[in-house]
Tab-separated table of C-alpha atoms in Angstrom:
chain	number	residue	atom	x	y	z
A	7	UNK	CA	-0.089	-0.024	0.054
A	8	UNK	CA	1.559	3.394	-0.737
A	9	UNK	CA	0.878	6.167	1.651
A	10	UNK	CA	0.193	9.507	0.281
A	11	UNK	CA	3.187	12.387	-0.140
A	12	UNK	CA	3.621	13.974	3.014
A	13	UNK	CA	2.370	17.396	3.163
A	14	UNK	CA	3.288	20.339	5.493
A	15	UNK	CA	0.596	20.719	7.852
A	16	UNK	CA	0.492	24.545	7.690
A	17	UNK	CA	1.818	27.011	4.944
A	18	UNK	CA	4.927	28.122	7.059
A	19	UNK	CA	6.069	24.698	8.395
A	20	UNK	CA	8.758	25.482	11.500
A	21	UNK	CA	10.523	24.111	14.298
A	22	UNK	CA	12.807	25.295	16.901
A	23	UNK	CA	15.525	23.582	18.531
A	24	UNK	CA	17.329	24.600	21.279
A	25	UNK	CA	20.077	22.159	22.852
A	26	UNK	CA	22.958	22.885	25.209
A	27	UNK	CA	24.994	24.510	22.522
A	28	UNK	CA	22.670	26.182	20.000
A	29	UNK	CA	19.266	27.629	19.390
A	30	UNK	CA	18.174	27.069	15.756
A	31	UNK	CA	15.215	28.065	13.871
A	32	UNK	CA	13.825	26.298	10.643
A	33	UNK	CA	11.307	27.930	8.707
A	34	UNK	CA	9.822	26.983	5.310
A	35	UNK	CA	9.545	30.091	3.474
A	36	UNK	CA	9.627	28.231	-0.325
A	37	UNK	CA	7.310	30.837	-1.336
A	38	UNK	CA	9.560	33.822	-0.468
A	39	UNK	CA	12.782	34.933	-2.323
A	40	UNK	CA	15.730	36.354	0.396
A	41	UNK	CA	14.733	39.944	-0.878
A	42	UNK	CA	11.206	39.277	0.266
A	43	UNK	CA	12.505	38.552	3.859
A	44	UNK	CA	13.700	40.267	6.837
A	45	UNK	CA	15.315	38.714	9.973
A	46	UNK	CA	15.636	41.154	12.738
A	47	UNK	CA	16.954	40.711	16.233
A	48	UNK	CA	15.324	43.252	18.896
A	49	UNK	CA	16.573	42.895	22.524
A	50	UNK	CA	15.682	39.275	23.108
A	51	UNK	CA	13.040	38.523	20.310
A	52	UNK	CA	14.083	37.614	16.825
A	53	UNK	CA	11.426	38.697	14.067
A	54	UNK	CA	10.826	37.298	10.762
A	55	UNK	CA	8.990	39.027	8.164
A	56	UNK	CA	8.305	37.799	4.995
A	57	UNK	CA	6.216	39.577	2.120
A	58	UNK	CA	5.816	38.836	-1.532
A	59	UNK	CA	3.339	41.035	-4.055
A	60	UNK	CA	0.741	39.241	-5.836
A	61	UNK	CA	2.029	37.343	-8.350
A	62	UNK	CA	0.186	34.109	-10.715
A	63	UNK	CA	0.132	30.500	-9.435
A	64	UNK	CA	-1.857	27.693	-10.589
A	65	UNK	CA	-4.912	28.880	-9.265
A	66	UNK	CA	-5.146	32.943	-10.001
A	67	UNK	CA	-3.176	35.157	-8.083
A	68	UNK	CA	-1.948	35.523	-4.727
A	69	UNK	CA	0.060	37.446	-2.590
A	70	UNK	CA	1.654	36.024	1.025
A	71	UNK	CA	2.799	38.003	4.186
A	72	UNK	CA	3.907	36.330	7.539
A	73	UNK	CA	5.513	37.858	10.823
A	74	UNK	CA	6.739	35.211	13.036
A	75	UNK	CA	8.539	35.892	16.547
A	76	UNK	CA	10.523	33.876	18.831
A	77	UNK	CA	12.090	34.630	22.212
A	78	UNK	CA	15.691	33.876	22.087
A	79	UNK	CA	17.320	31.946	25.261
A	80	UNK	CA	18.976	34.563	27.442
A	81	UNK	CA	22.527	32.663	26.793
A	82	UNK	CA	22.275	33.054	22.981
A	83	UNK	CA	25.450	34.651	21.682
A	84	UNK	CA	23.822	37.716	19.612
A	85	UNK	CA	27.062	38.715	18.113
A	86	UNK	CA	27.202	35.445	16.341
A	87	UNK	CA	24.115	35.026	14.868
A	88	UNK	CA	23.042	33.725	11.462
A	89	UNK	CA	20.706	33.302	8.774
A	90	UNK	CA	20.506	31.174	5.605
A	91	UNK	CA	17.811	30.125	2.768
A	92	UNK	CA	18.500	26.868	1.367
A	93	UNK	CA	18.011	26.268	-2.357
A	94	UNK	CA	14.474	24.377	-1.458
A	95	UNK	CA	13.246	27.349	0.570
A	96	UNK	CA	14.371	26.772	3.830
A	97	UNK	CA	15.652	29.352	6.092
A	98	UNK	CA	17.700	28.362	8.985
A	99	UNK	CA	18.305	30.981	12.036
A	100	UNK	CA	20.835	29.630	14.474
A	101	UNK	CA	23.037	31.041	17.173
A	102	UNK	CA	25.559	29.393	19.324
A	103	UNK	CA	24.813	29.848	22.973
A	104	UNK	CA	27.532	30.978	25.712
A	105	UNK	CA	28.750	29.385	28.951
A	106	UNK	CA	26.814	31.170	31.744
A	107	UNK	CA	28.820	33.905	33.378
A	108	UNK	CA	29.810	35.241	30.263
A	109	UNK	CA	27.713	38.544	28.849
A	110	UNK	CA	25.508	38.050	25.884
A	111	UNK	CA	25.367	41.520	24.059
A	112	UNK	CA	21.756	42.701	23.536
A	113	UNK	CA	20.757	45.216	21.069
A	114	UNK	CA	18.686	46.023	18.035
A	115	UNK	CA	19.956	44.740	14.532
A	116	UNK	CA	18.991	43.081	11.227
A	117	UNK	CA	20.806	39.680	10.225
A	118	UNK	CA	21.022	39.177	6.474
A	119	UNK	CA	19.899	36.339	4.906
A	120	UNK	CA	22.442	34.493	2.584
A	121	UNK	CA	21.667	32.165	-0.207
A	122	UNK	CA	22.857	28.357	-0.229
A	123	UNK	CA	22.808	26.658	-3.625
A	124	UNK	CA	21.889	23.375	-1.766
A	125	UNK	CA	18.780	22.249	-0.341
A	126	UNK	CA	18.228	22.005	3.274
A	127	UNK	CA	19.313	19.298	6.019
A	128	UNK	CA	16.590	20.195	7.956
A	129	UNK	CA	14.056	17.746	9.003
A	130	UNK	CA	10.613	17.857	6.941
A	131	UNK	CA	8.172	17.079	9.989
């Protein structure tokens, strides 16, 4: 018996992982190009915004927009955050955690989204 192909449960599938060494967000943004995405850290939160203007798809015309906001763990090293977009549309935002006792600097700044040519290795849930 063949099982049907797995579909994401929501338009914007996501996964957040926080382990001892790092904090990672995987976000399915396959309908957005890097120019459509803004990633910004403000104090203890990362805000990810995507918006594209009306374009044609199989059913007519569609425009999309989303905002997601995640609280960063207090021990994430905000000076070492990174964000990349894989060829298959998976955005990966990550930051290493610093050992307790050291100070993590917190301020507002934009995080550039780099484009990768290979598909992501993020698990599809």
